Coordinates of C-alpha atoms in Angstrom, one line a residue:
M1 CA -9.0 -20.9 13.2
P2 CA -5.5 -19.6 12.1
N3 CA -3.0 -22.5 11.9
A4 CA -1.5 -23.6 8.7
Q5 CA -2.5 -20.4 7.0
D6 CA -0.9 -18.2 9.7
S7 CA 2.4 -17.7 7.7
H8 CA 0.4 -16.4 4.7
R9 CA -1.6 -13.9 6.9
I10 CA 1.5 -12.7 8.6
R11 CA 3.2 -12.0 5.3
F12 CA 0.2 -10.2 3.9
A13 CA -0.1 -8.2 7.1
L14 CA 3.2 -6.5 6.4
M15 CA 1.7 -4.6 3.4
A16 CA -1.2 -3.6 5.6
L17 CA 0.9 -2.3 8.5
L18 CA 0.4 -5.4 10.5
L19 CA 4.1 -5.5 11.2
M20 CA 4.7 -9.2 11.3
S21 CA 7.7 -9.4 9.1
G22 CA 10.0 -11.2 11.5
I23 CA 8.1 -14.5 11.1
A24 CA 7.7 -14.1 7.3
G25 CA 11.4 -13.4 6.9
T26 CA 12.4 -16.4 8.9
A27 CA 10.3 -18.6 6.7
S28 CA 11.8 -17.2 3.6
A29 CA 15.3 -17.6 4.8
A30 CA 14.6 -21.3 5.6
N31 CA 13.3 -21.8 2.0
E32 CA 16.4 -20.0 0.5
C33 CA 14.5 -18.6 -2.5
P34 CA 12.7 -21.6 -4.0
D35 CA 13.0 -22.2 -7.7
T36 CA 9.7 -21.3 -9.3
S37 CA 10.8 -21.7 -12.9
A38 CA 8.0 -24.3 -13.4
L39 CA 5.6 -21.3 -13.3
E40 CA 7.2 -19.5 -16.2
P41 CA 4.7 -20.7 -18.8
A42 CA 1.9 -19.2 -16.7
R43 CA 4.0 -16.0 -16.3
A44 CA 4.4 -15.9 -20.1
V45 CA 0.6 -15.7 -20.4
V46 CA 0.4 -12.8 -17.9
R47 CA 3.4 -11.1 -19.6
D48 CA 1.7 -11.2 -23.0
L49 CA -1.7 -10.0 -21.6
Q50 CA 0.1 -7.1 -19.9
R51 CA 2.1 -6.0 -23.0
I52 CA 1.4 -2.4 -24.0
T53 CA 0.9 -2.4 -27.8
T54 CA -0.6 1.0 -28.6
P55 CA 1.5 3.4 -30.7
N56 CA 1.8 6.1 -28.1
G57 CA 2.0 3.7 -25.2
I58 CA 4.7 3.4 -22.6
Q59 CA 6.1 0.3 -20.8
E60 CA 9.3 0.7 -18.9
Q61 CA 11.0 -0.8 -15.9
Y62 CA 14.3 0.7 -14.7
A63 CA 16.3 1.8 -11.7
T64 CA 17.2 5.4 -11.2
P65 CA 19.1 7.3 -8.4
I66 CA 16.8 8.5 -5.8
G67 CA 18.0 9.7 -2.4
G68 CA 21.5 8.2 -2.9
V69 CA 20.3 4.7 -3.9
K70 CA 19.0 3.3 -7.2
Q71 CA 15.3 2.7 -6.9
W72 CA 13.1 0.8 -9.3
L73 CA 10.2 2.3 -11.3
T74 CA 7.7 0.5 -13.4
I75 CA 5.8 2.8 -15.9
R76 CA 2.9 1.6 -17.9
G77 CA 0.2 3.2 -19.9
E78 CA -1.5 3.2 -23.3
D79 CA -1.1 6.9 -24.1
R80 CA 1.7 9.1 -22.9
A81 CA -0.6 12.1 -23.0
N82 CA -2.7 10.6 -20.2
P83 CA -2.4 12.0 -16.6
V84 CA 0.3 10.3 -14.5
I85 CA -0.4 8.4 -11.3
L86 CA 2.5 7.8 -8.9
F87 CA 1.5 4.9 -6.6
V88 CA 3.1 4.8 -3.2
H89 CA 2.9 1.3 -1.9
G90 CA 2.1 0.0 1.5
G91 CA 4.1 -2.1 4.0
P92 CA 6.6 -1.0 5.0
A93 CA 8.5 -2.6 2.1
S94 CA 5.6 -4.4 0.4
P95 CA 5.8 -3.3 -3.2
V96 CA 2.7 -3.4 -5.3
T97 CA 4.6 -4.1 -8.5
P98 CA 4.4 -7.9 -8.3
S99 CA 0.6 -7.8 -7.9
V100 CA -0.5 -5.1 -10.3
W101 CA -1.2 -7.6 -13.0
Q102 CA -4.3 -8.5 -10.9
F103 CA -6.0 -5.1 -11.2
Q104 CA -4.1 -2.4 -12.9
R105 CA -4.4 -3.1 -16.6
P106 CA -7.7 -1.2 -17.1
L107 CA -6.4 1.8 -15.3
E108 CA -3.6 2.0 -17.9
E109 CA -6.2 3.0 -20.6
Y110 CA -6.8 6.3 -18.8
F111 CA -3.6 6.9 -16.9
T112 CA 0.1 6.4 -17.1
V113 CA 0.7 4.5 -13.8
V114 CA 4.1 4.5 -12.1
D115 CA 4.7 1.8 -9.5
W116 CA 7.7 2.6 -7.3
D117 CA 9.6 0.0 -5.3
Q118 CA 10.7 2.1 -2.3
R119 CA 14.1 1.9 -0.6
G120 CA 14.7 -1.5 0.9
A121 CA 11.7 -2.9 -0.9
G122 CA 11.2 -5.5 -3.7
K123 CA 13.5 -4.9 -6.7
T124 CA 15.1 -1.9 -5.0
Y125 CA 16.3 -4.1 -2.0
A126 CA 19.2 -5.5 -4.1
E127 CA 20.5 -2.1 -5.1
A128 CA 22.3 -1.5 -1.8
S129 CA 23.5 -3.5 1.2
P130 CA 21.1 -3.7 4.2
D131 CA 23.8 -2.2 6.4
A132 CA 24.0 0.8 4.1
I133 CA 20.2 1.3 3.9
A134 CA 19.3 0.6 7.5
P135 CA 20.4 4.1 8.9
T136 CA 18.3 5.8 6.2
L137 CA 15.0 4.2 7.1
T138 CA 13.2 7.2 8.4
I139 CA 9.8 8.6 7.4
E140 CA 11.5 11.9 6.5
R141 CA 13.8 10.1 4.0
Y142 CA 10.9 8.3 2.4
V143 CA 9.1 11.6 2.0
E144 CA 12.1 13.1 0.3
D145 CA 12.3 10.0 -1.9
A146 CA 8.7 10.5 -3.0
I147 CA 9.4 14.1 -3.9
E148 CA 12.5 13.1 -5.9
V149 CA 10.5 10.4 -7.7
A150 CA 7.8 13.0 -8.6
E151 CA 10.5 15.5 -9.8
H152 CA 12.1 12.7 -11.9
L153 CA 8.8 11.8 -13.5
R154 CA 8.1 15.5 -14.4
T155 CA 11.2 15.4 -16.6
H156 CA 11.0 11.8 -17.8
L157 CA 7.3 12.0 -18.8
G158 CA 7.1 15.6 -19.7
Q159 CA 4.2 16.5 -17.4
R160 CA 4.4 19.3 -14.8
K161 CA 2.4 17.5 -12.1
V162 CA 1.3 14.0 -11.2
I163 CA -1.6 12.5 -9.3
L164 CA -0.3 11.1 -6.0
M165 CA -2.0 7.9 -4.9
A166 CA -1.0 5.9 -1.8
H167 CA -2.1 2.8 0.1
S168 CA -1.7 1.9 3.8
W169 CA 1.9 2.7 5.0
G170 CA 2.3 4.6 1.8
T171 CA -0.3 7.2 2.9
I172 CA 2.1 8.3 5.7
V173 CA 4.7 9.1 3.2
A174 CA 2.5 10.5 0.5
M175 CA 0.5 12.8 2.7
Q176 CA 3.6 14.4 4.0
A177 CA 5.0 14.7 0.4
A178 CA 1.8 16.5 -0.7
L179 CA 2.0 18.9 2.3
K180 CA 5.6 19.7 1.6
R181 CA 5.5 20.0 -2.2
P182 CA 2.0 20.6 -3.3
D183 CA 3.3 22.2 -6.5
L184 CA 4.2 18.7 -7.8
F185 CA 0.7 17.2 -7.5
H186 CA -2.7 17.6 -9.1
A187 CA -4.4 15.7 -6.3
Y188 CA -3.9 13.2 -3.5
V189 CA -5.8 9.8 -3.4
G190 CA -5.6 7.9 -0.1
I191 CA -6.5 4.2 0.1
G192 CA -6.5 2.6 3.5
Q193 CA -5.5 6.0 4.8
I194 CA -3.7 6.3 8.1
I195 CA -4.6 9.4 10.2
N196 CA -3.5 8.2 13.6
Q197 CA -1.8 4.9 14.0
V198 CA -2.4 4.4 17.7
E199 CA -6.1 5.1 17.3
N200 CA -6.2 2.6 14.5
E201 CA -4.7 0.0 16.7
K202 CA -7.5 0.4 19.3
I203 CA -10.4 0.4 16.8
S204 CA -9.0 -2.7 15.1
F205 CA -8.5 -4.5 18.4
D206 CA -12.0 -3.7 19.6
Y207 CA -13.5 -5.0 16.4
G208 CA -11.5 -8.2 16.6
L209 CA -12.6 -8.8 20.2
A210 CA -16.2 -8.0 19.5
Q211 CA -16.3 -10.4 16.5
A212 CA -14.5 -13.2 18.5
K213 CA -17.1 -12.9 21.3
A214 CA -20.0 -12.8 18.8
H215 CA -18.7 -16.0 17.1
G216 CA -18.0 -17.8 20.4
N217 CA -14.3 -18.0 19.6
A218 CA -12.8 -18.8 23.0
K219 CA -9.3 -19.1 21.6
A220 CA -9.4 -15.6 20.1
V221 CA -11.1 -14.0 23.1
A222 CA -8.4 -15.5 25.4
E223 CA -5.6 -14.3 23.2
L224 CA -7.0 -10.8 22.8
E225 CA -8.0 -10.3 26.5
A226 CA -4.5 -11.4 27.5
I227 CA -3.1 -8.2 25.9
A228 CA -6.0 -5.9 27.0
P229 CA -6.3 -3.0 27.3
Y230 CA -4.8 -2.5 23.9
P231 CA -2.9 -0.5 23.1
G232 CA -3.2 0.9 26.6
N233 CA 0.0 2.2 28.3
T234 CA 2.1 -0.8 27.5
P235 CA 4.6 -0.5 24.6
I236 CA 3.2 -1.6 21.3
T237 CA 5.6 -4.4 20.4
R238 CA 5.6 -6.6 17.3
E239 CA 4.3 -9.5 19.4
R240 CA 1.4 -7.5 20.7
I241 CA 0.5 -6.3 17.2
I242 CA 0.6 -9.9 15.9
T243 CA -2.0 -10.9 18.5
A244 CA -4.1 -7.8 18.1
R245 CA -4.2 -7.9 14.3
T246 CA -4.6 -11.6 13.6
W247 CA -8.2 -11.8 14.6
P248 CA -9.5 -8.6 12.9
Q249 CA -8.0 -10.1 9.7
Y250 CA -9.6 -13.4 10.3
Y251 CA -13.0 -11.7 10.6
G252 CA -12.7 -9.8 7.3
G253 CA -11.0 -6.6 8.4
L254 CA -8.3 -7.1 5.8
T255 CA -10.2 -8.5 2.8
A256 CA -14.0 -8.3 3.2
Y257 CA -15.9 -11.5 3.8
R258 CA -12.6 -13.6 3.8
D259 CA -10.6 -15.2 6.6
D260 CA -7.5 -15.3 4.3
S261 CA -6.3 -13.7 1.1
K262 CA -4.7 -16.3 -1.1
Y263 CA -5.2 -14.2 -4.2
Y264 CA -2.6 -11.8 -2.8
F265 CA -0.2 -14.3 -1.3
G266 CA 0.4 -15.9 -4.6
A267 CA 0.5 -12.8 -6.8
A268 CA 4.3 -12.4 -6.9
R269 CA 4.7 -16.1 -8.0
L270 CA 2.9 -15.3 -11.3
S271 CA 4.4 -11.8 -11.8
P272 CA 6.4 -11.5 -15.0
D273 CA 8.3 -8.5 -13.5
Y274 CA 9.9 -10.3 -10.6
T275 CA 12.7 -12.9 -10.5
D276 CA 12.9 -15.5 -7.7
A277 CA 15.5 -13.3 -6.0
D278 CA 13.1 -10.3 -6.2
R279 CA 10.3 -12.4 -4.7
C280 CA 12.5 -13.4 -1.7
N281 CA 13.6 -9.8 -1.2
I282 CA 10.1 -8.8 -0.5
D283 CA 10.3 -10.5 2.9
K284 CA 13.9 -9.5 3.5
G285 CA 12.9 -5.9 3.0
S286 CA 10.1 -6.2 5.5
V287 CA 12.5 -7.6 8.1
L288 CA 15.0 -4.8 7.4
S289 CA 12.4 -2.0 7.6
L290 CA 10.3 -3.1 10.6
G291 CA 12.7 -2.2 13.5
P292 CA 13.6 1.3 12.4
L293 CA 10.1 2.3 11.2
L294 CA 7.7 0.9 13.8
P295 CA 8.4 3.5 16.6
Q296 CA 8.1 6.2 13.9
M297 CA 4.8 5.0 12.6
L298 CA 3.3 4.9 16.0
K299 CA 3.9 8.6 16.3
V300 CA 2.0 9.5 13.1
D301 CA -1.0 11.8 13.7
F302 CA -2.5 13.9 10.9
N303 CA -5.4 15.1 13.0
P304 CA -3.8 18.5 13.6
I305 CA -3.7 19.1 9.8
T306 CA -6.8 21.2 9.3
R307 CA -5.9 22.6 5.8
F308 CA -4.8 20.5 2.8
P309 CA -3.2 22.3 -0.1
I310 CA -4.4 20.2 -3.0
P311 CA -7.6 18.3 -3.9
V312 CA -7.9 15.2 -1.7
V313 CA -9.9 12.0 -2.4
M314 CA -10.2 9.2 0.1
F315 CA -11.1 5.6 -1.0
M316 CA -12.6 3.9 2.1
G317 CA -13.4 0.3 2.5
R318 CA -16.5 -0.1 4.5
H319 CA -15.1 -3.2 6.2
D320 CA -11.5 -2.0 6.8
Y321 CA -10.3 -2.8 10.2
T322 CA -6.7 -2.8 9.2
T323 CA -6.6 1.0 8.8
P324 CA -10.0 1.7 10.1
T325 CA -12.0 4.3 8.2
A326 CA -13.7 6.2 11.1
P327 CA -10.6 8.5 11.7
T328 CA -10.3 9.1 7.9
E329 CA -14.0 10.0 7.6
R330 CA -13.8 12.3 10.6
W331 CA -10.7 14.1 9.3
L332 CA -12.1 14.5 5.8
N333 CA -15.3 16.0 7.1
T334 CA -13.4 18.7 8.9
V335 CA -10.3 19.5 6.7
Q336 CA -10.3 22.5 4.4
A337 CA -9.1 21.7 0.9
P338 CA -9.5 23.1 -2.7
Y339 CA -11.6 20.0 -3.3
K340 CA -12.4 16.9 -1.1
Q341 CA -14.4 13.7 -1.7
G342 CA -14.8 10.5 0.2
V343 CA -15.7 7.4 -1.8
W344 CA -17.1 4.3 0.1
F345 CA -16.4 0.9 -1.2
E346 CA -19.2 -1.2 0.3
H347 CA -17.7 -4.6 -0.5
S348 CA -14.1 -3.9 0.5
A349 CA -12.0 -3.9 3.6
H350 CA -8.3 -2.8 3.3
M351 CA -7.5 -4.0 -0.2
V352 CA -9.8 -1.7 -2.2
P353 CA -8.1 -1.9 -5.7
W354 CA -8.0 -5.7 -5.5
E355 CA -11.5 -6.2 -4.0
E356 CA -13.4 -3.7 -6.1
P357 CA -11.3 -3.0 -9.2
G358 CA -14.3 -1.9 -11.3
K359 CA -15.3 0.8 -8.8
T360 CA -11.7 1.8 -8.4
L361 CA -11.4 2.4 -12.1
L362 CA -14.7 4.3 -12.3
S363 CA -13.8 6.5 -9.3
L364 CA -10.4 7.4 -10.7
V365 CA -11.8 8.2 -14.1
Q366 CA -14.9 10.1 -13.0
I367 CA -13.6 11.9 -9.9
V368 CA -9.8 12.1 -10.0
R369 CA -9.0 12.4 -13.7
P370 CA -10.8 15.7 -14.1
L371 CA -8.6 17.1 -11.3
A372 CA -5.5 16.7 -13.5
R373 CA -6.1 19.9 -15.3
P374 CA -3.3 21.9 -17.0
D375 CA -2.5 25.0 -15.0

């Protein structure tokens, strides 16, 4: 049962919209950015493996002004002529940059991949004071940021359009960016797609309670029934979400067949792209972002969107009870789009690129890459 591993699950939950950043941030503050220099020899191995050596390759990491604040981009690929993917990470404020060494390298043979640390997240967190950033933490501002990043990449990389790919919280931002500026994007790829946040909460809760009863887990049943009906008409607070989401995670709704996800918790510690201060800023960014963004996220509903202006592909984990797939499948079946495709990942929950990196690669190359046609 969750005990010593709770802090890890809570931190990981942030990236998956589990909204438990307060506890994670407290733990990080108490540790005051531990010195991980002893891991540098291991990071050197990862750094060398990740090095782009091809003549026409690209490997850049820099901050550029986006929406009034410098924001960090990491750009990697073996051939600048390849289609560009802009990856919009989850969270809020859980950058993918410090974990891409786990799965992204093969993608870079076929795409130029851009990982963006959003405002208040990861390396970008240090570029402005929390007091200055806090008033700007609105979904609308993130959408405008995504559009500005895409426009920057058009100039910087010399390609008129990019492929927009998003995970979890990032799908809220990216879907709206695609709807607002379809001219910037070849296609949209949603992973752990959010269609309706409140509906997701109910499906996830029901799954956790059913699993707890099936496994005779009296502690879990008692905790979940104490907040039932969920979400119901009671406000969805951080505390209720912590209870509601802990048990679906435990029963594989975050990473299939696992009751924890150490592979992700430790990813940043071995990242050659992050300093110790950057690693601590992951949790600080989550704490900063939660308050302003939680009520906005709970209003998200893409069900009224019946037409989508660009090709849309959904990567759906069969066991995902973090952003449950039933609403996504239903929406995809009814929406009208120039092209649409759902791809099921039978051995994944929420963390599709990490859980099934091979199928992720094949799906992007076989289904998505042909959509990046010159107009």
